[in-house]
CSV table of C-alpha atoms and ligand atoms in Angstrom, one decimal:
chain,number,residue,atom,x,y,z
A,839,UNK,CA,0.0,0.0,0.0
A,840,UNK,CA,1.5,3.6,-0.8
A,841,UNK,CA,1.3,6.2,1.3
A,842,UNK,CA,-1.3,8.2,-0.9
A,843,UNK,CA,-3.9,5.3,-0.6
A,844,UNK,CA,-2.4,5.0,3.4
A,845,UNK,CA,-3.7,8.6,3.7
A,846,UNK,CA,-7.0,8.3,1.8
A,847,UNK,CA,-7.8,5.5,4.1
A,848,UNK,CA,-7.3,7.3,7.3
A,849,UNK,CA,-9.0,10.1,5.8
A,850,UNK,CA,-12.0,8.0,5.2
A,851,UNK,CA,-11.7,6.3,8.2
A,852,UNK,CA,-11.9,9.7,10.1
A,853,UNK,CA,-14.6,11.1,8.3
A,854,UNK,CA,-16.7,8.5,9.2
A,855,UNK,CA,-16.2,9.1,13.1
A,856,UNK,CA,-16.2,12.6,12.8
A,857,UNK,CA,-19.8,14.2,12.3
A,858,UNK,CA,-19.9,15.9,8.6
A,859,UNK,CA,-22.0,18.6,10.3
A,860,UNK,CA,-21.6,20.2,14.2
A,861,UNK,CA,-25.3,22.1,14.4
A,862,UNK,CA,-27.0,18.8,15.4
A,863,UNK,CA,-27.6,19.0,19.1
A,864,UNK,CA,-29.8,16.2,20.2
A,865,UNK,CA,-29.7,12.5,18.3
A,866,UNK,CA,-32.6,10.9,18.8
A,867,UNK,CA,-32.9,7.2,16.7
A,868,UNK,CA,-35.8,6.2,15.2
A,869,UNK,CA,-38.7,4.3,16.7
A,870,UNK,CA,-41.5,1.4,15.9
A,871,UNK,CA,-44.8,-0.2,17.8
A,872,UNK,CA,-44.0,-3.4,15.8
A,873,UNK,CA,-41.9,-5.0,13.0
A,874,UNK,CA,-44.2,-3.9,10.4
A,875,UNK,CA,-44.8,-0.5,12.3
A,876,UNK,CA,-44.5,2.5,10.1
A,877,UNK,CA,-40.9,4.2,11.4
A,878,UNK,CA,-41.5,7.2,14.2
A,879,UNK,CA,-38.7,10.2,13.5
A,880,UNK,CA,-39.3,13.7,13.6
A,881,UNK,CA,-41.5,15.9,13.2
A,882,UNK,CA,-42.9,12.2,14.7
A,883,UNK,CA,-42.2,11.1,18.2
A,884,UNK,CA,-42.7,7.9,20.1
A,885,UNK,CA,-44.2,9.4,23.5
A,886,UNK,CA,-43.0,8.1,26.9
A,887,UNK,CA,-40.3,6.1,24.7
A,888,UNK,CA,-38.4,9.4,23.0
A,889,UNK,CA,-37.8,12.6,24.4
A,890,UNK,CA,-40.0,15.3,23.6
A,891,UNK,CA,-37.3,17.4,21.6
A,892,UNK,CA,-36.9,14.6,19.1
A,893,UNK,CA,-40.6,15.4,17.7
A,894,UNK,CA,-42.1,18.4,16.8
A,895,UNK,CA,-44.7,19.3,19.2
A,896,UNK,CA,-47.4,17.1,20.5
A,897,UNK,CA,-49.6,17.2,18.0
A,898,UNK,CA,-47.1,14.8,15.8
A,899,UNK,CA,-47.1,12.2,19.6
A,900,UNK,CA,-47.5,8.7,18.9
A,901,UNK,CA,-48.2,5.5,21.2
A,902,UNK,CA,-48.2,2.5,20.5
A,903,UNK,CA,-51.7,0.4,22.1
A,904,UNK,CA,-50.7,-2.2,23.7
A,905,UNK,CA,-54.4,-3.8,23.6
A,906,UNK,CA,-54.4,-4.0,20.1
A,907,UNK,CA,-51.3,-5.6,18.9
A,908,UNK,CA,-49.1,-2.5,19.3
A,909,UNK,CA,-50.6,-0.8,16.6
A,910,UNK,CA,-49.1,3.0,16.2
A,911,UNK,CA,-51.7,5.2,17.2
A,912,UNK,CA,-52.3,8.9,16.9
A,913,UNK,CA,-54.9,10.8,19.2
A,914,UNK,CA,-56.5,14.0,17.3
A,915,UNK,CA,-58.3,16.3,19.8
A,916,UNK,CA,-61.7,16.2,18.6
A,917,UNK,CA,-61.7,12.8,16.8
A,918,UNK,CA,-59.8,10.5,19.4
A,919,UNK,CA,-57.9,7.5,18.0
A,920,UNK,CA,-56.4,6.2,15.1
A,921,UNK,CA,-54.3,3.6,14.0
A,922,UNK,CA,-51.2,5.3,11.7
A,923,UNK,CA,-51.1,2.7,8.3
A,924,UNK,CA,-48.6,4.7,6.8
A,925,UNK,CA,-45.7,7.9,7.3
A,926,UNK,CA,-44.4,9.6,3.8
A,927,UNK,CA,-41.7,11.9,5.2
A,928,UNK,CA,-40.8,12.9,2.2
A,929,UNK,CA,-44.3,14.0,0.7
A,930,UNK,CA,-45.3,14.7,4.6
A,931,UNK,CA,-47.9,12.3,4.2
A,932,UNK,CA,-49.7,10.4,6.8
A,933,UNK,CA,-52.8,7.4,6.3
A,934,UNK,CA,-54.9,6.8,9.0
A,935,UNK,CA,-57.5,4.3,9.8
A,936,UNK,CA,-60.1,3.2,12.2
A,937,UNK,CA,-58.9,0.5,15.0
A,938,UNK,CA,-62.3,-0.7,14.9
A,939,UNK,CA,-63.0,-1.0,11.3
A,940,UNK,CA,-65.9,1.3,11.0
A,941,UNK,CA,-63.9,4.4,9.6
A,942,UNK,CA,-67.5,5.8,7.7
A,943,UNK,CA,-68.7,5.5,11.9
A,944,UNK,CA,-65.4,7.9,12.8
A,945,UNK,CA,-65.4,9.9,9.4
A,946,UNK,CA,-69.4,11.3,10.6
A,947,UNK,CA,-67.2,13.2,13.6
A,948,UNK,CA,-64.1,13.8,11.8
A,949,UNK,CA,-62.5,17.2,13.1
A,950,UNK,CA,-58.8,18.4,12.3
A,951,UNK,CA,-58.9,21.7,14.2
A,952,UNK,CA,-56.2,21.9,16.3
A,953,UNK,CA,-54.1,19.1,14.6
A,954,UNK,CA,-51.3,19.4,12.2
A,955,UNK,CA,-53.0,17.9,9.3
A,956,UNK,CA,-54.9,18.8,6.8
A,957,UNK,CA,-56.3,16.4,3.7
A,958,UNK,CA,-54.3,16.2,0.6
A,959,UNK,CA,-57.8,16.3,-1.4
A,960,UNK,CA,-60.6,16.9,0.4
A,961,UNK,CA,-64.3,15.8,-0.9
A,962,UNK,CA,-67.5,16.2,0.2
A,963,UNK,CA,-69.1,13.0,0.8
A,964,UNK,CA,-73.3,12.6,1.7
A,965,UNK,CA,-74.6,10.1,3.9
A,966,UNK,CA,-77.9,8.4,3.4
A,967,UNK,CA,-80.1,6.3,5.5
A,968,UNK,CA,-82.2,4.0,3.3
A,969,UNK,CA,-84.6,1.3,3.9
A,970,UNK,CA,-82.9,-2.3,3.5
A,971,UNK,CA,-86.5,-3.5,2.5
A,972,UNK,CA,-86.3,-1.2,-1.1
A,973,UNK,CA,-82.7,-2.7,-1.7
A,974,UNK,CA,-83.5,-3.6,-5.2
A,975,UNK,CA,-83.4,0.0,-6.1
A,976,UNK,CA,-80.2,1.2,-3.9
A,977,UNK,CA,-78.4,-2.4,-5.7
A,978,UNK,CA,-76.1,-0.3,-7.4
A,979,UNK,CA,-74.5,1.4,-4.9
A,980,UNK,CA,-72.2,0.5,-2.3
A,981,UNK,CA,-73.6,-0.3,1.2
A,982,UNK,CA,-71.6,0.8,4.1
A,983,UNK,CA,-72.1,-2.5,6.0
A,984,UNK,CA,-70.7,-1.2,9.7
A,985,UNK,CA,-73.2,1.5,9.9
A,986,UNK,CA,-76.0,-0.9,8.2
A,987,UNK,CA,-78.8,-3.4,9.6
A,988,UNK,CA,-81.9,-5.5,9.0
A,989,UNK,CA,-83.9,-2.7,8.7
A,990,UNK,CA,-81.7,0.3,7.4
A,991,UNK,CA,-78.6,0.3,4.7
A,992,UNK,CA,-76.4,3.2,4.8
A,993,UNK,CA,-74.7,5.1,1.4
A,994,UNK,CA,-72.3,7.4,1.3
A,995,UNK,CA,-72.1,9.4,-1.7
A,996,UNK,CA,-70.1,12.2,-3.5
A,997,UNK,CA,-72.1,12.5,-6.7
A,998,UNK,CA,-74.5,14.7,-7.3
A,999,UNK,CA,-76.3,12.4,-9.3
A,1000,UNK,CA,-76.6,9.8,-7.1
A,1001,UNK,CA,-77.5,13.0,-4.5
A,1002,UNK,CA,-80.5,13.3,-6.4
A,1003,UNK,CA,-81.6,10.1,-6.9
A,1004,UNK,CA,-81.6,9.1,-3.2
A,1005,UNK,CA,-83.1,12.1,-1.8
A,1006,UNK,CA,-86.2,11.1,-4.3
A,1007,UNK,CA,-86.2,7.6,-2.7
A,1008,UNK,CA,-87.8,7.6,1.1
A,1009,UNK,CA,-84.0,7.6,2.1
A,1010,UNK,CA,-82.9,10.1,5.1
A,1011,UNK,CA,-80.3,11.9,4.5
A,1012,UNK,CA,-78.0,12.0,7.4
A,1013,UNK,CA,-75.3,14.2,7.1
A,1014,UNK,CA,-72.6,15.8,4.7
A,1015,UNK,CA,-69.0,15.7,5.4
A,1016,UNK,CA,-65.3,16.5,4.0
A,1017,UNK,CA,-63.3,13.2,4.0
A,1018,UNK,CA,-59.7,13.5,3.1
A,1019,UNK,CA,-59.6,10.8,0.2
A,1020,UNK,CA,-56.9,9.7,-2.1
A,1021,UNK,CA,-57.7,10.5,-5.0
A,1022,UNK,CA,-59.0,13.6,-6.5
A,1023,UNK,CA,-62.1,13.2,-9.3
A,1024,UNK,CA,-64.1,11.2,-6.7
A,1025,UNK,CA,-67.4,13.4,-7.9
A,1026,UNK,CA,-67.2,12.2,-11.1
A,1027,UNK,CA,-65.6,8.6,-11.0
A,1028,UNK,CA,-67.2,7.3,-7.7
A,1029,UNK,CA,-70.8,6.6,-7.4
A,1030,UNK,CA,-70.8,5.5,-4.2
A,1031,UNK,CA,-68.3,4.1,-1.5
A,1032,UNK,CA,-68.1,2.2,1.7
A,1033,UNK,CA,-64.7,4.6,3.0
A,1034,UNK,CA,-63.0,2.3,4.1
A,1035,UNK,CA,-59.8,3.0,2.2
A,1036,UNK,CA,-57.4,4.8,5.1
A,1037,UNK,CA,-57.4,9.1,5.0
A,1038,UNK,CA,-55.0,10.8,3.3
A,1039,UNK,CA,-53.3,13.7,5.3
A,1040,UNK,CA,-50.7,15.7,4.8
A,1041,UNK,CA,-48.7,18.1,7.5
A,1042,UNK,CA,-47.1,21.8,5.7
A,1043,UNK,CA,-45.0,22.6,9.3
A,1044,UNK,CA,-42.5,21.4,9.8
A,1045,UNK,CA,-41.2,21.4,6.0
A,1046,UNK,CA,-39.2,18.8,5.7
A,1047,UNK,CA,-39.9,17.2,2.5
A,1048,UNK,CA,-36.1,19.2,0.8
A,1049,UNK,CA,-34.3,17.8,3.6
A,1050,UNK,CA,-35.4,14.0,3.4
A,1051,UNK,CA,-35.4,14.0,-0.6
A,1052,UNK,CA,-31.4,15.0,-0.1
A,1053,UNK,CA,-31.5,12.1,2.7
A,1054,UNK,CA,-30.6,14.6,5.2
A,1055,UNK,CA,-31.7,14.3,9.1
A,1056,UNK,CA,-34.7,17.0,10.1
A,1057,UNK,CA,-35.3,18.2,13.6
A,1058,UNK,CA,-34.8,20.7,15.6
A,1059,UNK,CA,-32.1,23.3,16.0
A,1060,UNK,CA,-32.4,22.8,20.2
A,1061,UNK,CA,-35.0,21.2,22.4
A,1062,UNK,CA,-35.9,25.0,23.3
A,1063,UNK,CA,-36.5,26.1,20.0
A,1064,UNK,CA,-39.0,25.3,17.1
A,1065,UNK,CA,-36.5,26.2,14.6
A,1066,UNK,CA,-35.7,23.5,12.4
A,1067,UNK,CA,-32.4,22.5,10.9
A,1068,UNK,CA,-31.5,19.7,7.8
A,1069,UNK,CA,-28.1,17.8,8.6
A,1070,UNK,CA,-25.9,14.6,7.8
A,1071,UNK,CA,-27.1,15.6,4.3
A,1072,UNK,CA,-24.4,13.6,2.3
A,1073,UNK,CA,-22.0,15.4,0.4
A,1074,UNK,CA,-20.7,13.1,-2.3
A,1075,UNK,CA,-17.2,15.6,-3.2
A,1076,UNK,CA,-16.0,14.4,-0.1
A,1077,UNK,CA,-15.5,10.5,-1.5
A,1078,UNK,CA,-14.6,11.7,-4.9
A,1079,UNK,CA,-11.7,13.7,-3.1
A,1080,UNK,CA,-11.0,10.8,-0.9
A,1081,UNK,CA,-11.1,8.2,-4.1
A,1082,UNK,CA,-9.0,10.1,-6.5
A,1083,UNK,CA,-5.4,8.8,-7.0
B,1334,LIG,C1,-45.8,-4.8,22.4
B,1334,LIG,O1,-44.6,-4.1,22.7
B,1334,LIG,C2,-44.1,-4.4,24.0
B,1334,LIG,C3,-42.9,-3.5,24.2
B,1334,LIG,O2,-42.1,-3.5,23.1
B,1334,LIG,C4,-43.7,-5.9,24.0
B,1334,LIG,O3,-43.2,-6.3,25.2
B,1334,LIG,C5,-45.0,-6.7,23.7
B,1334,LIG,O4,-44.7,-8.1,23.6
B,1334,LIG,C6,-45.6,-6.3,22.4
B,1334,LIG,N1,-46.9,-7.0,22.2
B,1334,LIG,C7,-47.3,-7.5,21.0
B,1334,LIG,C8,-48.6,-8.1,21.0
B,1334,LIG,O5,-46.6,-7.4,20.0
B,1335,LIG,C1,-56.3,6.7,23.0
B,1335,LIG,O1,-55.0,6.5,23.1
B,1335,LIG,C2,-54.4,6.9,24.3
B,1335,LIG,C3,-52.9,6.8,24.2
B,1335,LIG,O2,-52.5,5.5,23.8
B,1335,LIG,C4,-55.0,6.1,25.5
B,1335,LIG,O3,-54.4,6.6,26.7
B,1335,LIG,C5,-56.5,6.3,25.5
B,1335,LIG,O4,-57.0,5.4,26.5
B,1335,LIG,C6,-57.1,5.9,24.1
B,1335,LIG,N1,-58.5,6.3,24.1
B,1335,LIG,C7,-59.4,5.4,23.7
B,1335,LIG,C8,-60.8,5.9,23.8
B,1335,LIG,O5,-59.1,4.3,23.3
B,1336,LIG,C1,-86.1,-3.3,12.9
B,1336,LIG,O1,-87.4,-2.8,12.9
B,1336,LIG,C2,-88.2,-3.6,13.8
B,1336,LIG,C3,-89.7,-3.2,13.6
B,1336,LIG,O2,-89.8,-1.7,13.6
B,1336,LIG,C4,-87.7,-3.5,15.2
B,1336,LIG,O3,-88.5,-4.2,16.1
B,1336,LIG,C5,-86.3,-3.9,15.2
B,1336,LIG,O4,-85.8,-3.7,16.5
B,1336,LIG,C6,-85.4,-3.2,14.2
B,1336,LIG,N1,-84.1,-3.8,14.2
B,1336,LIG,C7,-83.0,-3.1,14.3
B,1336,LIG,C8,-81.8,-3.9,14.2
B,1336,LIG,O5,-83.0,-1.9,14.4
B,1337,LIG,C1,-32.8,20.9,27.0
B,1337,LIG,O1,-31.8,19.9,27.2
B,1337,LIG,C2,-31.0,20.1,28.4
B,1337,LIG,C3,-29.9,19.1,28.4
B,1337,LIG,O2,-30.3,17.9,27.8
B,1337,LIG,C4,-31.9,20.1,29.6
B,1337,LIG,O3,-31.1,20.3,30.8
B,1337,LIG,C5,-33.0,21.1,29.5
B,1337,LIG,O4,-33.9,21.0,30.5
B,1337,LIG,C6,-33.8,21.0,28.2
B,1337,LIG,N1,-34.7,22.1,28.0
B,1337,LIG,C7,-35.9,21.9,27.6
B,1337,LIG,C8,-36.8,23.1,27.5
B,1337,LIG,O5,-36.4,20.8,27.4
């Protein structure tokens, strides 16, 4: 080995002990309820498990429910409970469902004030009462079976169409909501839906999306500050130095 390789080595050797940036105060690893958990980082944080300066604020707390298999779970204010499917740090994504598997029963009370999120498209969405006995006429459509039973089937509809046709029917209609749904176009492509696919929401504060598409590390600057800093970004002329001959 020649000395120029010799030096390159060490070189390499300390750049991987020494930190390629100094402005990152607290290091805080990253977290899971279970194997197939979605990961927690920030702005996420895994209360009583990491401290409260590796998340954002508490409206980004998670916990993981012991009484139902450790699945992640997210309290909002006004809406209580639900089970996180999914984290896209990168598009600042998050899909949530219902830990009892009536998410139409939890989208009737759906209320974001207060939380972080917002829906990435939000559509308006009617609910219907109808009479299971007229079935014939409603066969079309897509029952929500959790809110449904012997004697009333429940739709839930975003057409205006199908809107119009109901409220001619003796169906009641119950209620109209904004559910935060995948997809935009639901008015025109959907004519009715159970909503059981999970919500789509999406967090603007903290923007981090720059940072984690450059596979840099978000958080923040101190645990007494909410300012937020983007390190351990690789820089890739540091190996090209260290590789040339
Ligand atoms: C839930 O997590 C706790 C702590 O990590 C662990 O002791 C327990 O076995 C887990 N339970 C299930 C059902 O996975
Ligand atoms: C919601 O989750 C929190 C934190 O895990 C828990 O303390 C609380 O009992 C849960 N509430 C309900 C209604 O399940
Ligand atoms: C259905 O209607 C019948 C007659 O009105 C009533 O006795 C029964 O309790 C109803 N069943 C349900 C599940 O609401
Ligand atoms: C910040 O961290 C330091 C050292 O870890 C701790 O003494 C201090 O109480 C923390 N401040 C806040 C506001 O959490």
């Amino acid at each position: 080995m020649d000395l120029t390789k010799i030096i390159s080595f060490s070189l390499l050797f300390l750049s991987l002990l020494i930190p390629t940036t100094t402005t990152s105060t607290i290091t805080c690893t990253n977290a899971v309820c279970r194997r197939d958990g979605p990961i927690i980082r920030f702005p996420f944080r895994l209360k009583h498990q990491q401290s409260p300066s590796c998340g954002y604020d508490k409206g980004f707390d998670l916990t993981c429910d012991i009484n139902a298999v450790n699945r992640t779970t997210i309290t909002l204010p006004f809406s209580g409970n639900f089970t996180v499917e999914e984290i896209d740090y990168a598009a600042q994504e998050i899909w949530i469902n219902d830990p009892n598997n009536c998410l139409p029963q939890r989208i009737l009370e759906l209320n974001l004030n207060t939380t972080p999120f917002t829906g990435v498209y939000m559509r308006q969405f009617t609910f219907f009462n109808c009479p299971t006995s007229e079935y014939l006429r409603f066969r079309p459509l897509n029952p929500i079976t959790c809110l449904s039973d012997k004697n009333s089937t429940v739709f839930a509809t975003p057409s205006p169409r199908v809107i119009n046709y109901l409220s001619s029917q003796s169906c009641r209609l119950m209620k109209t909501v904004y559910v935060p749904v995948r997809w935009p176009f639901y008015e025109q492509i959907v004519s009715s839906s159970d909503l059981s696919d999970n919500l789509w929401l999406t967090w603007r504060v903290p923007r981090c999306s720059r940072c984690e598409i450059k596979g840099g590390k978000c958080g923040v600057k101190s645990n007494s500050s909410s300012e937020i800093i983007c390190s351990d970004v690789h820089k890739p002329g540091n190996y090209f130095y260290l590789f040339s001959p």
